[in-house]
Short mmCIF file of C-alpha atoms in Angstrom, two decimals:
data_model
loop_
_atom_site.label_atom_id
_atom_site.label_comp_id
_atom_site.label_asym_id
_atom_site.label_seq_id
_atom_site.Cartn_x
_atom_site.Cartn_y
_atom_site.Cartn_z
CA MET A 7 -136.20 -68.73 14.58
CA LYS A 8 -136.25 -65.05 13.68
CA ARG A 9 -133.20 -64.44 15.94
CA ILE A 10 -131.32 -67.35 14.30
CA THR A 11 -132.20 -66.05 10.81
CA ARG A 12 -130.96 -62.56 11.66
CA THR A 13 -127.73 -64.01 13.10
CA LEU A 14 -127.05 -66.05 9.95
CA THR A 15 -127.76 -63.05 7.74
CA VAL A 16 -125.31 -60.86 9.65
CA ALA A 17 -122.67 -63.59 9.51
CA LEU A 18 -123.08 -64.03 5.76
CA LEU A 19 -122.86 -60.28 5.17
CA ALA A 20 -119.74 -60.03 7.28
CA THR A 21 -118.13 -62.88 5.36
CA ALA A 22 -119.03 -61.30 2.03
CA MET A 23 -117.63 -57.92 3.11
CA GLY A 24 -114.47 -59.57 4.33
CA LEU A 25 -113.96 -61.32 1.01
CA ALA A 26 -114.60 -58.11 -0.90
CA SER A 27 -112.14 -56.27 1.30
CA ALA A 28 -109.53 -58.98 0.78
CA CYS A 29 -109.98 -58.84 -3.01
CA THR A 30 -109.71 -55.06 -3.03
CA SER A 31 -106.58 -55.17 -0.89
CA SER A 32 -104.99 -57.79 -3.14
CA ASP A 33 -105.82 -55.87 -6.33
CA SER A 34 -104.41 -52.67 -4.87
CA LYS A 35 -101.23 -54.41 -3.82
CA THR A 36 -100.72 -55.94 -7.25
CA GLY A 37 -101.04 -52.56 -8.94
CA GLY A 38 -99.18 -50.52 -6.35
CA ASP A 39 -96.23 -52.73 -5.44
CA GLY A 40 -95.75 -54.51 -8.75
CA GLU A 41 -96.71 -57.87 -7.23
CA GLY A 42 -97.91 -60.21 -9.96
CA LEU A 43 -96.18 -58.16 -12.67
CA ARG A 44 -93.20 -59.44 -14.62
CA LYS A 45 -90.00 -57.62 -13.65
CA VAL A 46 -88.12 -56.09 -16.57
CA THR A 47 -84.99 -53.94 -16.68
CA TYR A 48 -84.69 -51.16 -19.24
CA LEU A 49 -81.64 -49.03 -20.05
CA THR A 50 -81.84 -45.45 -21.31
CA SER A 51 -79.83 -44.68 -24.42
CA PHE A 52 -77.35 -42.26 -22.86
CA GLY A 53 -77.51 -41.02 -19.29
CA ASN A 54 -80.71 -39.35 -18.14
CA PHE A 55 -81.48 -36.59 -20.61
CA GLY A 56 -84.76 -35.31 -22.06
CA ARG A 57 -84.49 -37.57 -25.08
CA ASP A 58 -85.10 -40.57 -22.78
CA ALA A 59 -87.94 -39.05 -20.73
CA TYR A 60 -90.57 -41.15 -22.50
CA ALA A 61 -89.54 -44.30 -20.61
CA TRP A 62 -90.03 -42.60 -17.24
CA LEU A 63 -93.36 -41.23 -18.42
CA ALA A 64 -94.52 -44.69 -19.56
CA LYS A 65 -93.74 -45.97 -16.08
CA GLU A 66 -95.33 -43.03 -14.26
CA LYS A 67 -98.52 -43.19 -16.35
CA GLY A 68 -98.89 -46.91 -15.71
CA TYR A 69 -98.45 -47.99 -19.34
CA PHE A 70 -95.95 -50.69 -18.37
CA ALA A 71 -98.17 -51.92 -15.52
CA GLU A 72 -101.12 -52.12 -17.92
CA ALA A 73 -98.94 -54.38 -20.08
CA GLY A 74 -98.26 -56.62 -17.06
CA LEU A 75 -94.72 -55.35 -16.50
CA ASP A 76 -92.83 -53.92 -13.52
CA VAL A 77 -90.04 -51.95 -15.20
CA GLU A 78 -86.81 -50.80 -13.55
CA ILE A 79 -85.09 -48.02 -15.51
CA LYS A 80 -81.32 -47.66 -15.41
CA GLN A 81 -78.96 -45.27 -17.17
CA GLY A 82 -77.26 -46.48 -20.35
CA GLN A 83 -73.85 -45.48 -21.67
CA GLY A 84 -74.35 -45.39 -25.41
CA THR A 85 -74.88 -48.01 -28.09
CA GLY A 86 -71.94 -50.27 -27.23
CA GLY A 87 -72.71 -50.29 -23.53
CA VAL A 88 -76.42 -50.95 -24.02
CA ILE A 89 -75.77 -53.87 -26.37
CA GLN A 90 -73.24 -55.41 -24.00
CA THR A 91 -75.56 -55.10 -21.00
CA VAL A 92 -78.61 -56.52 -22.81
CA VAL A 93 -76.70 -59.40 -24.38
CA GLY A 94 -75.05 -60.09 -21.02
CA GLY A 95 -78.45 -60.48 -19.36
CA GLN A 96 -78.16 -57.51 -16.97
CA ALA A 97 -80.97 -55.71 -18.81
CA ASP A 98 -83.86 -56.85 -20.99
CA PHE A 99 -84.35 -53.85 -23.27
CA GLY A 100 -82.61 -50.67 -24.32
CA PRO A 101 -82.35 -48.18 -27.19
CA ILE A 102 -79.32 -48.12 -29.46
CA ASP A 103 -78.51 -46.22 -32.62
CA LEU A 104 -79.30 -48.60 -35.49
CA THR A 105 -76.21 -47.61 -37.44
CA GLY A 106 -74.09 -48.20 -34.36
CA GLY A 107 -75.68 -51.62 -34.01
CA LEU A 108 -74.90 -52.43 -37.64
CA LEU A 109 -71.28 -51.39 -37.12
CA GLN A 110 -70.99 -53.53 -33.98
CA MET A 111 -72.63 -56.59 -35.54
CA GLY A 112 -70.95 -56.21 -38.93
CA GLY A 113 -67.57 -55.72 -37.31
CA GLY A 114 -67.96 -58.79 -35.12
CA GLN A 115 -67.93 -56.85 -31.83
CA ALA A 116 -71.48 -57.86 -30.88
CA LYS A 117 -74.11 -60.48 -31.60
CA ASP A 118 -77.16 -62.13 -30.00
CA PHE A 119 -79.32 -58.99 -29.99
CA THR A 120 -82.22 -57.96 -32.22
CA VAL A 121 -84.16 -54.79 -33.02
CA VAL A 122 -87.91 -54.87 -32.26
CA ALA A 123 -89.04 -51.26 -32.88
CA ALA A 124 -87.84 -47.91 -34.16
CA ILE A 125 -87.66 -44.91 -31.84
CA GLN A 126 -86.44 -42.32 -34.35
CA GLN A 127 -86.95 -42.55 -38.09
CA ARG A 128 -83.83 -40.44 -38.78
CA THR A 129 -80.37 -40.48 -37.23
CA MET A 130 -79.68 -37.81 -34.61
CA ALA A 131 -75.91 -38.44 -34.43
CA ALA A 132 -73.83 -35.27 -34.56
CA ILE A 133 -70.58 -33.56 -33.56
CA PHE A 134 -71.02 -30.55 -31.25
CA THR A 135 -68.70 -27.67 -30.57
CA THR A 136 -69.21 -24.07 -29.44
CA GLU A 137 -69.06 -20.85 -31.42
CA ASP A 138 -65.91 -19.59 -29.68
CA LYS A 139 -63.86 -22.53 -31.05
CA GLY A 140 -63.94 -21.11 -34.58
CA ILE A 141 -65.09 -24.43 -36.08
CA THR A 142 -67.62 -23.48 -38.75
CA ARG A 143 -67.54 -26.46 -41.15
CA PRO A 144 -66.85 -30.20 -40.82
CA GLN A 145 -63.36 -29.87 -42.32
CA ASP A 146 -62.38 -27.55 -39.46
CA LEU A 147 -62.48 -30.58 -37.13
CA GLU A 148 -59.09 -31.66 -38.50
CA GLY A 149 -56.40 -31.10 -35.89
CA LYS A 150 -58.97 -30.94 -33.10
CA LYS A 151 -59.69 -33.12 -30.05
CA LEU A 152 -63.13 -34.70 -29.67
CA ALA A 153 -64.61 -36.68 -26.76
CA ASP A 154 -67.27 -39.37 -26.49
CA THR A 155 -67.92 -42.70 -24.82
CA PRO A 156 -65.93 -45.53 -26.47
CA GLY A 157 -69.02 -47.40 -27.66
CA SER A 158 -71.06 -44.44 -28.92
CA VAL A 159 -72.41 -44.41 -32.46
CA VAL A 160 -71.10 -40.88 -33.07
CA ARG A 161 -67.56 -42.03 -32.43
CA ASN A 162 -67.80 -45.37 -34.21
CA LEU A 163 -69.54 -43.91 -37.25
CA PHE A 164 -67.15 -40.98 -37.50
CA PRO A 165 -64.79 -42.57 -40.09
CA THR A 166 -67.76 -43.12 -42.43
CA TYR A 167 -69.10 -39.62 -41.80
CA ALA A 168 -65.62 -38.14 -42.29
CA LYS A 169 -65.20 -39.89 -45.63
CA MET A 170 -68.55 -38.62 -46.91
CA ALA A 171 -68.10 -35.10 -45.49
CA GLY A 172 -64.56 -34.61 -46.82
CA ILE A 173 -62.72 -34.84 -43.48
CA ASP A 174 -59.35 -36.54 -43.02
CA ALA A 175 -60.27 -38.76 -40.06
CA THR A 176 -56.61 -39.47 -39.27
CA LYS A 177 -56.18 -35.80 -38.31
CA VAL A 178 -58.90 -35.91 -35.64
CA THR A 179 -58.11 -37.11 -32.11
CA TRP A 180 -60.74 -38.89 -29.98
CA VAL A 181 -60.57 -39.21 -26.18
CA ASN A 182 -62.83 -41.13 -23.80
CA GLY A 183 -65.67 -39.42 -21.97
CA GLU A 184 -68.63 -40.38 -19.75
CA ALA A 185 -72.26 -39.72 -20.59
CA GLN A 186 -72.98 -37.47 -17.62
CA THR A 187 -69.76 -35.41 -17.78
CA LEU A 188 -69.27 -35.13 -21.54
CA MET A 189 -70.77 -31.66 -21.87
CA GLY A 190 -68.71 -30.46 -18.94
CA THR A 191 -65.49 -31.33 -20.77
CA LEU A 192 -66.60 -29.10 -23.64
CA ALA A 193 -67.54 -26.35 -21.23
CA ASN A 194 -64.18 -26.36 -19.42
CA GLY A 195 -62.17 -26.37 -22.64
CA SER A 196 -60.66 -29.84 -22.23
CA VAL A 197 -61.82 -30.75 -25.74
CA ASP A 198 -62.84 -28.94 -28.91
CA GLY A 199 -65.97 -30.95 -29.54
CA ILE A 200 -68.07 -33.88 -28.36
CA GLY A 201 -70.23 -36.60 -29.84
CA GLN A 202 -73.88 -35.90 -29.10
CA PHE A 203 -77.38 -36.22 -30.54
CA VAL A 204 -78.84 -33.16 -32.28
CA VAL A 205 -81.51 -32.89 -29.58
CA GLY A 206 -78.71 -32.21 -27.10
CA LYS A 207 -78.31 -28.65 -28.38
CA PRO A 208 -80.37 -26.95 -25.62
CA THR A 209 -78.51 -28.88 -22.92
CA VAL A 210 -75.10 -28.18 -24.48
CA GLU A 211 -75.87 -24.47 -24.49
CA ALA A 212 -77.20 -24.59 -20.93
CA VAL A 213 -74.05 -26.31 -19.67
CA THR A 214 -71.45 -24.39 -21.70
CA LYS A 215 -73.24 -21.02 -21.54
CA LYS A 216 -72.23 -20.59 -25.19
CA LYS A 217 -73.89 -20.87 -28.59
CA ALA A 218 -73.63 -24.43 -29.88
CA VAL A 219 -72.44 -25.39 -33.36
CA MET A 220 -73.36 -28.84 -34.63
CA PHE A 221 -72.61 -31.06 -37.59
CA PRO A 222 -75.41 -33.64 -37.99
CA TYR A 223 -74.42 -36.91 -39.64
CA GLY A 224 -77.83 -36.98 -41.30
CA ASP A 225 -76.74 -34.09 -43.53
CA VAL A 226 -74.64 -36.52 -45.57
CA MET A 227 -76.28 -39.87 -44.67
CA THR A 228 -80.01 -39.39 -45.20
CA ASP A 229 -81.19 -43.02 -45.10
CA LEU A 230 -79.95 -43.81 -41.60
CA TYR A 231 -82.39 -44.52 -38.78
CA GLY A 232 -81.81 -43.10 -35.31
CA ASN A 233 -82.41 -45.00 -32.07
CA VAL A 234 -84.15 -48.36 -32.13
CA LEU A 235 -85.31 -50.66 -29.33
CA ILE A 236 -83.36 -53.89 -28.84
CA THR A 237 -83.65 -57.02 -26.75
CA SER A 238 -81.62 -60.21 -26.70
CA THR A 239 -82.32 -62.82 -29.37
CA LYS A 240 -83.02 -65.24 -26.50
CA ILE A 241 -85.85 -63.11 -25.08
CA ALA A 242 -87.24 -62.39 -28.56
CA LYS A 243 -87.39 -66.10 -29.31
CA GLU A 244 -88.69 -67.30 -25.94
CA ASP A 245 -91.21 -64.56 -25.11
CA PRO A 246 -92.30 -62.62 -28.22
CA GLU A 247 -95.62 -61.56 -26.67
CA MET A 248 -93.86 -59.92 -23.74
CA VAL A 249 -91.57 -58.12 -26.18
CA LYS A 250 -94.56 -56.76 -28.09
CA ALA A 251 -96.26 -55.72 -24.85
CA PHE A 252 -93.16 -53.85 -23.67
CA SER A 253 -92.50 -52.05 -26.96
CA GLY A 254 -96.17 -51.12 -27.24
CA ALA A 255 -96.17 -49.53 -23.78
CA LEU A 256 -92.86 -47.75 -24.45
CA LEU A 257 -94.09 -46.35 -27.78
CA LYS A 258 -97.28 -45.19 -26.07
CA GLY A 259 -95.11 -43.27 -23.63
CA LEU A 260 -93.06 -41.88 -26.53
CA GLU A 261 -96.13 -40.60 -28.34
CA TYR A 262 -97.55 -38.97 -25.20
CA SER A 263 -94.19 -37.37 -24.39
CA LEU A 264 -93.92 -35.73 -27.79
CA GLU A 265 -97.42 -34.33 -27.39
CA ASN A 266 -96.75 -33.21 -23.79
CA PRO A 267 -92.98 -32.51 -23.60
CA ARG A 268 -93.12 -30.32 -20.50
CA GLU A 269 -95.00 -32.93 -18.50
CA ALA A 270 -92.56 -35.64 -19.61
CA ALA A 271 -89.59 -33.44 -18.67
CA GLU A 272 -91.03 -32.82 -15.21
CA ILE A 273 -91.50 -36.56 -14.67
CA LEU A 274 -87.89 -37.09 -15.75
CA ALA A 275 -86.74 -34.45 -13.24
CA GLU A 276 -88.59 -36.27 -10.44
CA ASN A 277 -86.62 -39.43 -11.21
CA GLY A 278 -83.16 -38.12 -12.11
CA GLU A 279 -80.52 -35.91 -10.59
CA ALA A 280 -79.62 -32.47 -11.99
CA VAL A 281 -82.26 -32.53 -14.73
CA ASN A 282 -82.92 -29.13 -16.29
CA VAL A 283 -86.64 -29.19 -17.09
CA ASP A 284 -86.40 -26.44 -19.72
CA SER A 285 -83.57 -28.21 -21.56
CA ALA A 286 -85.28 -31.59 -21.32
CA THR A 287 -88.50 -30.08 -22.72
CA ALA A 288 -86.59 -28.52 -25.60
CA GLU A 289 -84.89 -31.85 -26.36
CA LEU A 290 -88.26 -33.57 -26.70
CA GLU A 291 -89.58 -30.79 -28.91
CA LEU A 292 -86.56 -31.14 -31.20
CA MET A 293 -86.84 -34.91 -31.24
CA ALA A 294 -90.42 -34.92 -32.53
CA SER A 295 -89.45 -34.42 -36.18
CA TYR A 296 -86.99 -37.33 -35.95
CA VAL A 297 -89.58 -39.69 -34.46
CA ARG A 298 -92.40 -38.78 -36.80
CA ALA A 299 -91.31 -39.51 -40.36
CA SER A 300 -92.04 -36.95 -43.05
CA ASN A 301 -94.23 -39.45 -44.91
CA ALA A 302 -97.55 -39.58 -43.06
CA GLY A 303 -98.17 -43.26 -43.73
CA VAL A 304 -95.35 -44.47 -41.50
CA THR A 305 -96.48 -46.04 -38.21
CA LEU A 306 -94.72 -45.02 -35.01
CA GLY A 307 -92.04 -47.60 -34.28
CA SER A 308 -92.09 -49.29 -37.69
CA LEU A 309 -89.02 -50.20 -39.74
CA ASP A 310 -88.62 -50.43 -43.51
CA ALA A 311 -86.43 -53.28 -44.79
CA GLN A 312 -85.43 -51.39 -47.94
CA ARG A 313 -84.25 -48.36 -45.98
CA VAL A 314 -82.24 -50.60 -43.67
CA ALA A 315 -80.73 -52.29 -46.72
CA ARG A 316 -79.68 -48.88 -48.07
CA SER A 317 -78.09 -48.04 -44.71
CA ILE A 318 -76.15 -51.29 -44.86
CA ALA A 319 -75.05 -50.45 -48.41
CA ILE A 320 -73.72 -47.05 -47.24
CA LEU A 321 -71.62 -48.71 -44.54
CA GLN A 322 -70.41 -51.43 -46.88
CA GLY A 323 -69.53 -48.87 -49.53
CA SER A 324 -67.33 -46.99 -47.08
CA GLY A 325 -65.67 -50.20 -45.91
CA ALA A 326 -67.12 -49.92 -42.41
CA ILE A 327 -68.72 -53.39 -42.50
CA PRO A 328 -68.15 -56.44 -44.74
CA ASP A 329 -70.42 -57.43 -47.61
CA GLY A 330 -73.22 -59.93 -47.12
CA MET A 331 -75.11 -58.45 -44.18
CA THR A 332 -78.92 -58.31 -44.46
CA PRO A 333 -81.63 -56.35 -42.56
CA GLU A 334 -83.07 -59.60 -41.16
CA GLN A 335 -79.83 -60.34 -39.32
CA ILE A 336 -80.36 -57.38 -37.01
CA ILE A 337 -84.13 -56.73 -37.08
CA SER A 338 -87.06 -58.93 -36.02
CA PHE A 339 -89.62 -57.55 -38.47
CA ASP A 340 -92.27 -59.92 -37.11
CA LEU A 341 -92.06 -58.21 -33.71
CA ALA A 342 -91.84 -54.61 -34.93
CA PRO A 343 -94.96 -52.42 -35.50
CA LYS A 344 -96.27 -52.69 -39.05
CA SER A 345 -96.38 -49.68 -41.35
#
């Protein structure tokens, strides 16, 4: 009897250890390989620069996995390209410039997308040139050649900026460029200036080896938001909890990246080609003041309907979009973080 009892005890222990081992193996596989997580595709705003490092950090730190998501990150090509890809179903989320989104929606070029969180509380759109070009004020852009991607907010908002800054937009020539080669065209002298975000200054100077000169759109349009997170209206309607989970994880990565810009830049460099860690770090440091609003009561990622309404009024006043557009047409305030 004692021998039988010992045999049963050993067998039960072996079974229990086997089950525990199986559970541990399964849990590890779910976390490590993304099995059991919902697959999501995210686009960066523009190429693979420091300003987008927070998405890679959120993935590396496991913030997306904690939210039940297995996120694939791909490079975006500006506001127009991100909207088209998200609406077309090839991506689930991506950042666009809110003003660019208003121009696209108001002009009838895009629909079926919605904003679910703010990334930057102020617009970072700007025109960049270099000191050797002799362009020292916005009016000096007349007669010059500028480059940007066709769907970028800098290019599409330029007529409104020009009107408010006293530039004759008809005297400025725009040519097409690609996100990854845009700065190179400025460096080799093919163009006099490029569309870029203000945080791109360190990278522009690193590529051109010259002192950068920039003309921020926010100097004349102070109410405009910068980048915001979008998804398709279909996803927002069918899976609002997933949308909130994704934006929460992304914003967590954004906050950590602004507090630890060097670490975020190094993670970006591990996941992208030809990333200059110093430039990427500097971009994140510059971006901090655009993400964190000057008024302390504003929650990271939140959006204010009255500010959006004023942005719409600016665009309507310049004739860039027709009358009648409302903030609720482009923003899902019920999904965005609350102030």
